[in-house]
Tab-separated table of C-alpha atoms in Angstrom:
chain	number	residue	atom	x	y	z
W	51	MET	CA	146.583	-46.146	59.428
W	52	SER	CA	146.395	-42.358	59.331
W	53	SER	CA	144.702	-40.250	56.511
W	54	ALA	CA	142.226	-37.711	56.632
W	55	LEU	CA	139.617	-36.274	54.828
W	56	GLY	CA	137.900	-32.907	55.429
W	57	ARG	CA	134.411	-31.930	56.712
W	58	ILE	CA	131.590	-31.506	53.731
W	59	VAL	CA	128.758	-30.285	55.916
W	60	ALA	CA	128.974	-32.628	58.582
W	61	ALA	CA	132.048	-34.838	57.904
W	62	VAL	CA	133.328	-36.271	61.026
W	63	VAL	CA	137.446	-35.776	61.382
W	64	LEU	CA	139.634	-35.903	64.405
W	65	THR	CA	143.378	-36.861	64.652
W	66	GLY	CA	143.637	-37.805	61.055
W	67	ALA	CA	140.682	-40.192	60.474
W	68	LEU	CA	137.444	-40.179	58.412
W	69	ALA	CA	133.584	-40.483	58.732
W	70	LEU	CA	131.381	-39.521	56.248
W	71	PRO	CA	127.669	-39.509	57.557
W	72	PHE	CA	124.922	-39.886	55.139
W	73	TYR	CA	123.892	-36.592	55.695
W	74	SER	CA	126.939	-34.945	54.512
W	75	PHE	CA	126.517	-35.856	51.021
W	76	VAL	CA	124.486	-34.853	48.057
W	77	PRO	CA	124.817	-34.906	43.884
W	78	ALA	CA	126.452	-31.640	42.444
W	79	ASN	CA	123.557	-30.896	40.144
W	80	ALA	CA	119.570	-31.530	39.407
W	81	GLU	CA	120.367	-34.159	37.088
W	82	SER	CA	122.903	-36.229	39.314
W	83	ALA	CA	120.609	-35.608	42.321
W	84	LYS	CA	117.871	-37.292	40.404
W	85	ALA	CA	119.880	-40.278	39.176
W	86	PHE	CA	121.348	-40.940	42.652
W	87	GLU	CA	117.936	-40.990	44.515
W	88	THR	CA	116.794	-43.340	41.443
W	89	THR	CA	119.865	-45.432	42.288
W	90	SER	CA	119.289	-45.445	45.924
W	91	LYS	CA	115.741	-46.407	45.815
W	92	ASP	CA	115.744	-49.027	43.284
W	93	ASP	CA	119.206	-50.661	43.122
W	94	VAL	CA	120.335	-50.804	46.609
W	95	SER	CA	119.718	-54.246	48.367
W	96	SER	CA	119.950	-55.829	51.623
W	97	PHE	CA	119.709	-59.229	53.281
W	98	TYR	CA	120.838	-61.219	56.444
W	99	LEU	CA	123.009	-64.298	56.574
W	100	ASP	CA	121.576	-66.989	59.144
W	101	ASN	CA	124.351	-66.024	61.369
W	102	GLY	CA	122.972	-62.165	61.746
W	103	LEU	CA	125.203	-60.587	59.448
W	104	GLU	CA	123.673	-57.801	57.564
W	105	VAL	CA	124.708	-57.277	53.911
W	106	VAL	CA	124.090	-54.316	51.713
W	107	VAL	CA	124.945	-54.196	48.121
W	108	ILE	CA	125.043	-50.916	46.185
W	109	PRO	CA	125.785	-51.799	42.317
W	110	ASP	CA	127.876	-49.040	40.561
W	111	HIS	CA	128.907	-50.298	37.098
W	112	ARG	CA	130.816	-47.066	35.856
W	113	ALA	CA	134.309	-48.591	36.848
W	114	PRO	CA	135.849	-51.750	37.488
W	115	VAL	CA	136.153	-51.216	40.931
W	116	VAL	CA	134.603	-52.762	44.230
W	117	THR	CA	134.620	-51.154	47.824
W	118	HIS	CA	134.226	-53.884	50.523
W	119	MET	CA	133.648	-52.832	54.108
W	120	VAL	CA	132.663	-54.210	57.311
W	121	TRP	CA	131.313	-52.239	59.717
W	122	TYR	CA	131.474	-53.641	63.606
W	123	HIS	CA	128.461	-51.716	65.709
W	124	VAL	CA	130.801	-50.776	68.461
W	125	GLY	CA	133.035	-48.021	69.209
W	126	SER	CA	134.955	-46.182	71.595
W	127	ALA	CA	131.544	-45.241	73.655
W	128	ASP	CA	130.837	-48.726	74.004
W	129	GLU	CA	133.664	-49.634	76.079
W	130	GLU	CA	133.998	-50.426	79.976
W	131	PRO	CA	134.637	-47.734	82.548
W	132	GLY	CA	138.423	-47.902	82.998
W	133	LYS	CA	138.983	-49.415	79.606
W	134	SER	CA	139.186	-46.493	77.108
W	135	GLY	CA	141.087	-46.682	74.047
W	136	ILE	CA	140.271	-50.589	73.425
W	137	ALA	CA	138.231	-50.205	70.577
W	138	HIS	CA	140.859	-48.518	68.640
W	139	PHE	CA	143.453	-50.559	70.266
W	140	PHE	CA	141.593	-53.775	69.002
W	141	GLU	CA	141.372	-52.178	65.341
W	142	HIS	CA	145.240	-52.222	65.392
W	143	LEU	CA	145.185	-55.872	66.649
W	144	MET	CA	142.733	-57.205	63.787
W	145	PHE	CA	145.970	-56.713	61.466
W	146	LYS	CA	147.692	-59.471	63.218
W	147	ALA	CA	147.959	-63.254	62.558
W	148	THR	CA	144.914	-65.448	62.253
W	149	LYS	CA	144.958	-69.533	62.515
W	150	ASN	CA	145.101	-69.486	58.726
W	151	TYR	CA	147.246	-66.689	57.884
W	152	PRO	CA	150.136	-64.959	59.038
W	153	ALA	CA	150.314	-61.376	60.182
W	154	GLY	CA	150.323	-58.940	57.376
W	155	GLU	CA	149.241	-61.190	54.879
W	156	PHE	CA	145.990	-59.768	54.106
W	157	SER	CA	147.717	-56.348	53.510
W	158	ARG	CA	150.289	-57.588	51.476
W	159	LYS	CA	147.848	-59.355	49.214
W	160	VAL	CA	145.751	-56.257	48.740
W	161	ALA	CA	148.683	-53.962	47.678
W	162	GLU	CA	150.092	-56.579	45.327
W	163	ILE	CA	146.893	-56.297	43.069
W	164	GLY	CA	147.232	-52.608	43.269
W	165	GLY	CA	144.234	-52.214	45.915
W	166	GLN	CA	143.494	-50.036	49.032
W	167	GLU	CA	142.926	-50.714	52.526
W	168	ASN	CA	142.495	-49.010	55.669
W	169	ALA	CA	140.312	-48.925	59.129
W	170	PHE	CA	138.942	-46.430	61.277
W	171	THR	CA	137.319	-46.431	64.951
W	172	SER	CA	134.975	-43.838	66.192
W	173	TYR	CA	132.630	-43.288	69.218
W	174	ASP	CA	130.022	-45.620	67.345
W	175	TYR	CA	131.601	-47.992	65.377
W	176	THR	CA	134.981	-49.586	63.842
W	177	ALA	CA	135.263	-50.200	60.068
W	178	TYR	CA	137.627	-52.097	58.001
W	179	TYR	CA	137.548	-51.091	54.265
W	180	GLN	CA	139.301	-52.642	50.906
W	181	GLN	CA	138.905	-51.130	47.251
W	182	VAL	CA	139.816	-53.719	44.664
W	183	ALA	CA	139.357	-55.055	41.381
W	184	PRO	CA	135.946	-57.136	41.354
W	185	SER	CA	137.963	-60.221	40.525
W	186	ALA	CA	139.364	-59.910	43.952
W	187	LEU	CA	136.190	-59.493	46.230
W	188	GLU	CA	136.338	-63.336	46.996
W	189	MET	CA	140.014	-62.753	48.211
W	190	VAL	CA	139.410	-59.889	50.413
W	191	MET	CA	135.545	-61.419	51.791
W	192	THR	CA	137.870	-64.695	52.696
W	193	TYR	CA	140.405	-62.718	54.600
W	194	GLU	CA	137.995	-60.216	56.283
W	195	ALA	CA	135.916	-63.481	57.422
W	196	ASP	CA	138.571	-65.154	58.565
W	197	ARG	CA	139.704	-62.449	60.992
W	198	MET	CA	136.121	-62.027	62.163
W	199	GLU	CA	137.059	-65.591	63.514
W	200	ASN	CA	140.006	-66.628	63.763
W	201	LEU	CA	142.395	-63.961	65.201
W	202	ILE	CA	145.336	-65.044	67.248
W	203	LEU	CA	146.765	-62.925	70.545
W	204	ASN	CA	149.381	-63.453	72.448
W	205	GLU	CA	150.922	-61.166	75.381
W	206	ASP	CA	154.141	-60.185	73.269
W	207	VAL	CA	151.417	-59.107	70.144
W	208	VAL	CA	149.164	-57.341	72.619
W	209	LYS	CA	152.701	-55.219	74.000
W	210	THR	CA	154.185	-54.702	71.162
W	211	GLU	CA	150.723	-53.229	69.556
W	212	ARG	CA	149.970	-51.267	72.810
W	213	ASP	CA	153.183	-49.873	72.588
W	214	VAL	CA	152.183	-48.557	68.847
W	215	VAL	CA	148.902	-47.179	70.234
W	216	LEU	CA	150.543	-45.341	73.210
W	217	GLU	CA	152.936	-43.646	70.935
W	218	GLU	CA	150.032	-42.591	68.391
W	219	ARG	CA	148.483	-40.730	71.337
W	220	ARG	CA	151.832	-38.766	72.175
W	221	SER	CA	152.119	-37.713	68.643
W	222	ARG	CA	148.672	-36.988	67.337
W	223	THR	CA	147.371	-35.765	70.720
W	224	ASP	CA	149.926	-35.111	73.465
W	225	SER	CA	152.064	-32.941	71.011
W	226	ASN	CA	149.044	-31.044	69.602
W	227	PRO	CA	147.546	-28.047	71.395
W	228	SER	CA	144.430	-28.382	69.126
W	229	ALA	CA	143.714	-31.907	70.142
W	230	LEU	CA	144.693	-31.467	73.975
W	231	LEU	CA	142.113	-28.563	73.964
W	232	ALA	CA	139.535	-30.648	71.949
W	233	GLU	CA	139.583	-33.414	74.428
W	234	GLU	CA	138.905	-31.012	77.504
W	235	VAL	CA	136.022	-29.325	75.564
W	236	ASN	CA	134.581	-32.691	74.982
W	237	ALA	CA	134.780	-33.920	78.597
W	238	THR	CA	133.179	-30.594	79.410
W	239	LEU	CA	130.515	-30.595	76.886
W	240	TYR	CA	129.648	-34.331	77.634
W	241	GLN	CA	129.230	-34.319	81.222
W	242	ASN	CA	127.794	-37.988	81.643
W	243	HIS	CA	127.718	-39.629	78.446
W	244	PRO	CA	131.065	-41.591	77.473
W	245	TYR	CA	131.296	-39.173	74.151
W	246	ARG	CA	133.237	-37.272	76.855
W	247	THR	CA	136.102	-39.766	76.671
W	248	PRO	CA	138.464	-39.681	73.712
W	249	VAL	CA	138.481	-42.380	71.185
W	250	ILE	CA	142.050	-42.934	71.315
W	251	GLY	CA	141.696	-43.501	75.209
W	252	TRP	CA	143.402	-41.821	78.486
W	253	LEU	CA	146.761	-42.200	78.343
W	254	HIS	CA	146.671	-43.979	82.045
W	255	GLU	CA	144.072	-46.203	80.989
W	256	MET	CA	145.704	-47.270	77.401
W	257	GLN	CA	148.854	-48.169	79.372
W	258	GLN	CA	146.988	-50.935	81.338
W	259	LEU	CA	145.098	-52.832	78.461
W	260	ASN	CA	146.311	-56.219	78.537
W	261	LEU	CA	145.650	-59.597	76.383
W	262	ALA	CA	142.272	-60.495	78.561
W	263	ASP	CA	141.014	-57.033	77.700
W	264	ALA	CA	141.392	-57.625	74.059
W	265	LEU	CA	140.105	-61.207	74.006
W	266	ALA	CA	137.065	-60.159	75.830
W	267	PHE	CA	136.276	-57.421	73.478
W	268	TYR	CA	136.936	-59.631	70.470
W	269	VAL	CA	134.476	-62.635	71.671
W	270	LYS	CA	131.918	-59.814	72.912
W	271	TYR	CA	131.892	-57.299	69.854
W	272	TYR	CA	133.460	-58.894	66.701
W	273	THR	CA	130.380	-61.404	65.838
W	274	PRO	CA	128.328	-61.167	62.445
W	275	ASN	CA	125.386	-60.525	64.185
W	276	ASN	CA	127.011	-57.157	65.434
W	277	ALA	CA	128.129	-56.247	61.954
W	278	THR	CA	127.014	-54.761	58.580
W	279	LEU	CA	128.935	-55.784	55.269
W	280	VAL	CA	128.754	-53.079	52.542
W	281	VAL	CA	129.823	-54.017	48.915
W	282	SER	CA	129.513	-51.094	46.411
W	283	GLY	CA	130.741	-50.936	42.679
W	284	ASP	CA	130.886	-53.065	39.829
W	285	VAL	CA	129.178	-55.786	41.719
W	286	ASP	CA	125.598	-57.512	41.534
W	287	LEU	CA	123.349	-58.766	44.012
W	288	ALA	CA	123.485	-62.556	43.020
W	289	THR	CA	127.174	-62.665	43.043
W	290	VAL	CA	127.719	-60.885	46.522
W	291	LYS	CA	125.137	-62.944	47.944
W	292	ALA	CA	127.144	-66.189	46.996
W	293	LEU	CA	130.103	-65.054	48.204
W	294	ALA	CA	128.809	-63.931	51.289
W	295	GLU	CA	127.440	-67.071	52.240
W	296	LYS	CA	130.691	-68.950	51.192
W	297	THR	CA	132.802	-66.577	53.259
W	298	TYR	CA	130.769	-65.044	56.228
W	299	GLY	CA	128.493	-67.499	56.213
W	300	LYS	CA	130.773	-69.786	57.802
W	301	VAL	CA	131.400	-67.665	60.616
W	302	PRO	CA	129.906	-68.575	63.948
W	303	ARG	CA	127.512	-66.291	65.915
W	304	ARG	CA	129.630	-66.318	68.967
W	305	ALA	CA	127.608	-63.541	70.971
W	306	GLU	CA	124.378	-61.687	71.692
W	307	VAL	CA	125.321	-57.997	72.123
W	308	GLY	CA	122.352	-56.514	72.963
W	309	LYS	CA	120.795	-53.054	72.764
W	310	ARG	CA	123.371	-50.276	73.047
W	311	GLU	CA	122.405	-48.537	76.372
W	312	ARG	CA	124.634	-45.737	77.543
W	313	PRO	CA	124.569	-43.078	79.980
W	314	GLN	CA	122.688	-39.946	78.745
W	315	GLU	CA	123.456	-36.535	79.513
W	316	PRO	CA	121.697	-34.997	82.321
W	317	GLU	CA	119.680	-31.178	81.535
W	318	GLN	CA	122.630	-28.950	81.226
W	319	ASN	CA	122.069	-25.220	82.941
W	320	THR	CA	125.789	-23.284	82.789
W	321	LYS	CA	128.076	-21.550	80.646
W	322	ARG	CA	131.414	-22.988	80.600
W	323	THR	CA	134.625	-21.952	79.499
W	324	VAL	CA	137.934	-23.888	78.632
W	325	SER	CA	141.064	-22.055	77.799
W	326	LEU	CA	144.657	-23.331	76.544
W	327	ALA	CA	147.807	-21.015	76.182
W	328	ASP	CA	150.747	-23.076	74.113
W	329	GLN	CA	153.944	-21.503	72.870
W	330	ARG	CA	153.349	-23.717	69.824
W	331	VAL	CA	150.204	-21.812	68.960
W	332	SER	CA	150.677	-19.154	66.561
W	333	GLN	CA	146.730	-18.299	65.259
W	334	PRO	CA	144.483	-17.632	68.644
W	335	SER	CA	141.138	-18.942	68.129
W	336	PHE	CA	137.868	-19.403	69.643
W	337	GLN	CA	134.657	-22.135	69.357
W	338	LYS	CA	131.196	-22.178	70.971
W	339	MET	CA	129.690	-25.265	71.056
W	340	TRP	CA	126.225	-26.631	72.268
W	341	LEU	CA	124.820	-30.154	72.631
W	342	ALA	CA	122.456	-30.931	69.853
W	343	PRO	CA	120.038	-34.028	68.851
W	344	SER	CA	121.815	-36.138	66.134
W	345	TYR	CA	119.795	-37.718	63.223
W	346	ALA	CA	119.415	-40.652	65.225
W	347	SER	CA	118.165	-39.250	68.227
W	348	ALA	CA	116.305	-35.863	67.081
W	349	LYS	CA	112.629	-35.396	66.601
W	350	PRO	CA	111.328	-35.236	63.148
W	351	GLY	CA	112.900	-32.435	61.036
W	352	GLU	CA	115.197	-31.185	63.719
W	353	ALA	CA	118.292	-32.545	62.043
W	354	GLU	CA	117.448	-31.399	58.840
W	355	ALA	CA	116.705	-27.893	60.336
W	356	LEU	CA	120.012	-27.750	62.169
W	357	ASP	CA	122.242	-29.044	59.136
W	358	LEU	CA	120.287	-26.069	57.144
W	359	LEU	CA	121.083	-23.501	60.130
W	360	SER	CA	124.510	-24.259	59.947
W	361	GLU	CA	124.889	-23.757	56.344
W	362	ILE	CA	123.540	-20.290	56.451
W	363	LEU	CA	124.887	-19.190	59.685
W	364	GLY	CA	128.476	-20.281	58.896
W	365	GLY	CA	128.675	-23.330	56.373
W	366	SER	CA	130.278	-21.548	53.033
W	367	ASN	CA	131.661	-18.171	52.280
W	368	ARG	CA	128.071	-17.044	51.362
W	369	SER	CA	127.008	-17.639	55.082
W	370	ARG	CA	126.108	-14.851	57.263
W	371	ILE	CA	128.923	-15.256	59.699
W	372	TYR	CA	131.820	-15.407	56.842
W	373	GLN	CA	130.122	-12.267	54.935
W	374	ALA	CA	129.715	-10.212	57.967
W	375	LEU	CA	133.185	-11.051	60.036
W	376	VAL	CA	135.663	-12.004	57.071
W	377	VAL	CA	134.378	-10.139	53.998
W	378	SER	CA	132.655	-7.231	55.245
W	379	GLU	CA	134.451	-6.209	58.670
W	380	GLY	CA	137.591	-7.750	57.901
W	381	SER	CA	137.915	-8.594	61.563
W	382	ALA	CA	138.041	-12.278	61.285
W	383	ALA	CA	140.794	-14.369	59.333
W	384	ASN	CA	138.240	-17.394	59.501
W	385	ALA	CA	135.020	-18.099	60.709
W	386	GLY	CA	131.930	-20.476	60.324
W	387	ALA	CA	129.309	-22.888	61.868
W	388	TYR	CA	129.111	-26.349	61.804
W	389	TYR	CA	126.685	-29.384	62.894
W	390	GLN	CA	127.876	-32.621	63.879
W	391	GLY	CA	124.816	-35.118	63.704
W	392	GLY	CA	126.057	-38.596	62.712
W	393	SER	CA	126.324	-39.765	65.988
W	394	LEU	CA	124.057	-42.825	67.602
W	395	ASP	CA	123.151	-40.456	70.387
W	396	GLU	CA	123.405	-36.627	71.069
W	397	GLY	CA	125.432	-34.596	68.964
W	398	SER	CA	126.682	-30.945	68.710
W	399	PHE	CA	126.394	-27.622	66.930
W	400	ALA	CA	129.260	-25.225	67.005
W	401	VAL	CA	130.584	-21.728	65.908
W	402	TYR	CA	134.196	-20.882	65.371
W	403	GLY	CA	136.391	-18.012	64.599
W	404	ALA	CA	140.045	-16.624	64.520
W	405	PRO	CA	140.949	-12.699	64.369
W	406	ARG	CA	142.809	-11.180	61.585
W	407	GLY	CA	144.973	-7.999	61.679
W	408	ALA	CA	143.807	-5.498	64.338
W	409	GLY	CA	141.001	-8.154	65.015
W	410	THR	CA	140.722	-9.672	68.508
W	411	LEU	CA	138.953	-12.868	69.637
W	412	THR	CA	136.608	-10.856	71.441
W	413	GLU	CA	135.389	-9.034	68.532
W	414	VAL	CA	134.908	-11.883	66.691
W	415	GLU	CA	133.070	-13.792	69.201
W	416	ALA	CA	130.957	-10.686	69.813
W	417	GLY	CA	130.389	-10.734	66.092
W	418	ILE	CA	129.093	-14.389	65.733
W	419	ASP	CA	127.133	-13.864	68.868
W	420	ALA	CA	125.222	-11.079	67.017
W	421	GLN	CA	124.211	-13.404	63.794
W	422	ILE	CA	123.238	-15.777	66.136
W	423	ALA	CA	120.854	-13.548	68.294
W	424	ARG	CA	119.616	-11.950	64.687
W	425	ILE	CA	118.478	-15.712	63.647
W	426	ILE	CA	116.976	-16.233	66.888
W	427	LYS	CA	115.092	-12.932	66.580
W	428	ASP	CA	114.213	-12.339	63.075
W	429	GLY	CA	114.717	-15.815	61.614
W	430	VAL	CA	115.781	-16.312	58.153
W	431	THR	CA	114.049	-15.447	54.550
W	432	GLU	CA	112.785	-17.610	52.378
W	433	GLY	CA	115.144	-16.762	49.774
W	434	GLU	CA	118.104	-17.395	52.104
W	435	LEU	CA	116.887	-20.825	52.966
W	436	GLU	CA	116.326	-21.792	49.396
W	437	LYS	CA	120.113	-20.724	48.256
W	438	ALA	CA	121.378	-22.292	51.116
W	439	ARG	CA	119.206	-25.392	50.633
W	440	ASN	CA	120.564	-25.598	47.006
W	441	ARG	CA	124.130	-25.108	47.834
W	442	PHE	CA	123.761	-27.372	50.832
W	443	LEU	CA	122.399	-30.045	48.463
W	444	LYS	CA	124.830	-29.639	45.293
W	445	SER	CA	127.814	-30.261	47.962
W	446	VAL	CA	126.371	-33.111	49.517
W	447	ILE	CA	125.411	-35.078	46.239
W	448	PHE	CA	128.816	-34.288	44.774
W	449	ALA	CA	130.561	-36.268	47.893
W	450	ARG	CA	127.926	-39.098	47.153
W	451	ASP	CA	128.990	-39.342	43.226
W	452	SER	CA	131.458	-41.943	44.315
W	453	GLN	CA	131.165	-45.853	45.352
W	454	ALA	CA	133.359	-45.380	48.106
W	455	GLY	CA	131.458	-42.344	49.666
W	456	MET	CA	128.145	-44.564	49.121
W	457	ALA	CA	129.730	-47.442	51.292
W	458	ARG	CA	130.349	-45.179	53.950
W	459	ILE	CA	127.464	-43.089	53.592
W	460	TYR	CA	125.520	-46.515	53.899
W	461	GLY	CA	127.884	-47.948	56.441
W	462	SER	CA	128.001	-45.301	59.027
W	463	THR	CA	124.217	-44.768	59.152
W	464	LEU	CA	123.267	-48.357	59.557
W	465	SER	CA	125.873	-48.299	62.099
W	466	THR	CA	124.236	-45.497	64.277
W	467	GLY	CA	120.518	-46.884	64.473
W	468	GLN	CA	119.398	-45.610	60.966
W	469	THR	CA	117.891	-47.261	58.043
W	470	ILE	CA	118.278	-47.511	54.269
W	471	ARG	CA	115.180	-45.586	54.016
W	472	ASP	CA	116.283	-42.842	56.143
W	473	ILE	CA	119.192	-42.413	53.695
W	474	GLN	CA	116.876	-42.524	50.455
W	475	GLU	CA	114.297	-40.358	51.955
W	476	TRP	CA	116.733	-37.647	53.359
W	477	PRO	CA	116.938	-35.335	50.347
W	478	ASP	CA	113.348	-35.097	50.475
W	479	ARG	CA	113.225	-34.202	54.226
W	480	ILE	CA	115.814	-31.258	53.673
W	481	ARG	CA	113.580	-29.986	51.073
W	482	LYS	CA	110.580	-29.969	53.863
W	483	VAL	CA	112.497	-27.542	56.157
W	484	LYS	CA	110.699	-24.075	56.487
W	485	VAL	CA	112.312	-20.801	57.489
W	486	GLN	CA	110.148	-21.274	60.873
W	487	ASP	CA	111.789	-24.700	61.549
W	488	ILE	CA	115.695	-23.000	61.185
W	489	GLN	CA	114.225	-20.068	63.877
W	490	ASP	CA	112.656	-22.866	66.182
W	491	VAL	CA	115.856	-24.828	66.450
W	492	ALA	CA	117.918	-22.043	66.913
W	493	LYS	CA	116.053	-20.690	69.653
W	494	ARG	CA	115.900	-24.283	71.386
W	495	TYR	CA	119.509	-25.546	71.110
W	496	LEU	CA	121.770	-22.087	70.619
W	497	VAL	CA	121.235	-21.125	74.389
W	498	ASP	CA	124.206	-19.378	75.351
W	499	SER	CA	123.765	-20.233	78.923
W	500	ARG	CA	124.178	-23.681	77.969
W	501	SER	CA	127.051	-23.414	75.843
W	502	VAL	CA	130.966	-24.485	76.247
W	503	THR	CA	133.368	-21.684	74.810
W	504	SER	CA	136.971	-22.531	74.150
W	505	TYR	CA	139.989	-20.373	73.491
W	506	LEU	CA	143.263	-21.557	71.920
W	507	MET	CA	145.712	-18.723	72.446
W	508	PRO	CA	149.636	-18.281	72.251
W	509	GLU	CA	151.322	-18.695	75.736
W	510	ASP	CA	150.583	-15.946	77.987
W	511	GLY	CA	147.643	-15.063	75.745
W	512	LYS	CA	144.309	-14.021	76.878
W	513	PRO	CA	140.751	-14.010	75.314
W	514	ASP	CA	140.417	-10.619	75.220
W	515	GLU	CA	141.363	-7.535	73.057
W	516	LYS	CA	145.356	-8.026	74.144
W	517	VAL	CA	145.091	-11.287	72.162
W	518	ARG	CA	145.564	-10.068	68.374
W	519	ALA	CA	146.761	-12.091	65.342
W	520	GLU	CA	148.190	-10.940	62.039
W	521	ALA	CA	146.756	-11.319	58.781
W	522	PRO	CA	147.778	-14.633	57.104
W	523	ALA	CA	150.394	-14.624	54.282
W	524	SER	CA	148.867	-14.599	50.891
W	525	GLY	CA	147.868	-17.931	49.876
W	526	GLU	CA	147.422	-19.356	53.593
W	527	THR	CA	144.496	-20.654	54.799
W	528	GLN	CA	143.047	-20.628	58.194
W	529	GLU	CA	142.115	-24.425	59.776
W	530	GLN	CA	138.723	-24.798	61.496
W	531	PRO	CA	139.516	-25.812	65.012
W	532	GLU	CA	139.458	-29.297	65.865
W	533	THR	CA	136.307	-30.444	67.635
W	534	PRO	CA	135.575	-32.623	69.990
W	535	ALA	CA	132.440	-34.391	68.708
W	536	GLN	CA	134.600	-35.304	65.435
W	537	GLY	CA	135.776	-38.838	67.183
W	538	ILE	CA	137.310	-40.859	64.600
W	539	VAL	CA	140.784	-42.418	64.845
W	540	GLN	CA	142.469	-44.710	62.174
């Protein structure tokens, strides 16, 4: 189960997975933006089944395709201490046999009709999706509802799949310097919150996961009253409602999950540094991160201001960081900023860069720090904000111009404590951000004495003027460093 989608403004990606938070997408022009907002406000419907399952219907009749997604409101941050990796492990187990169907039959049926399927686990949710023709919607609903209730597990199945996820960790994380550093940074940035633990889990705890753990997790969390069903595409409300009642409506409510209460972060007052030198690293890079409120936890207007701050500071090749370090000075091969605001609890804000030619990590870091200091001291201009806002909205709306994207937007947002209204009103809230709001959040959250700086270097490298990098060959691109707050695993 592996594929990846790059970050669009604040998309969440780690170890080959995908998540598309609602604020990460907007239409590509004013016309499509208007069309999107009208569709969102007028056509999106939601209702609850008697067993507590929330159902969201997003009609889009432009193509004869339906996206069907089930979002369970449980992720790795909900795991019991010592059981890290159980959420992702259980995602794998959901593809095994049920009382009614043999292992693999659901996947085969989807493939036979030319459909697509996948699943992914994050800190805050686990999702399963299929894309099929409208005529196959009842079929995928039947199979998905069946495994919500009738999964069969035994010692052999658990042992075999545990070996699979252990190998996944070894290949994706333990053999990848960027991923290893990201884990260390995450465990440093989050001192108390379970976001400090990798979604895939710590190896020594994954090795101990057993049948009893899996069954307990299934009974507690895979209950209809802890899930949201999102159906988007060539469908109508009446059809979806009838099919949902016929399939999911039969699944009993097995448990009362209760409020999601997690350990929260204490006040942070230290500047921390994490570094990794590895012979497999050819391009040195650095990243500086801060805790920042998410859309779900921020005060009104803060998350929107942080999103626009990231765009102005380093969200595109027109941003301050890119223009100063990559274009004007030529000291950086790559540099930018981004905001991770799609989580249930606190998110993060980050800047990053890699040197080019005679440039050094020290120079790149100092150049980025200078751009942050400028905004904190002098703020941004009205014209700069307006241009950034327009770029931001256009890029986001373009991604929203997809029925699958819409399903992910609604599913991820509703799984992290927000509402349909939050999604629909987001463009208006972005438009209300003022220049003073940008300066205020920069002052409040980009405090150097509360940052975590990481360095990824070639073996024996140091984060100073001795570490130099050759310019990339023509046509090569520099990847953004992997980031700890981007926790999704497929």
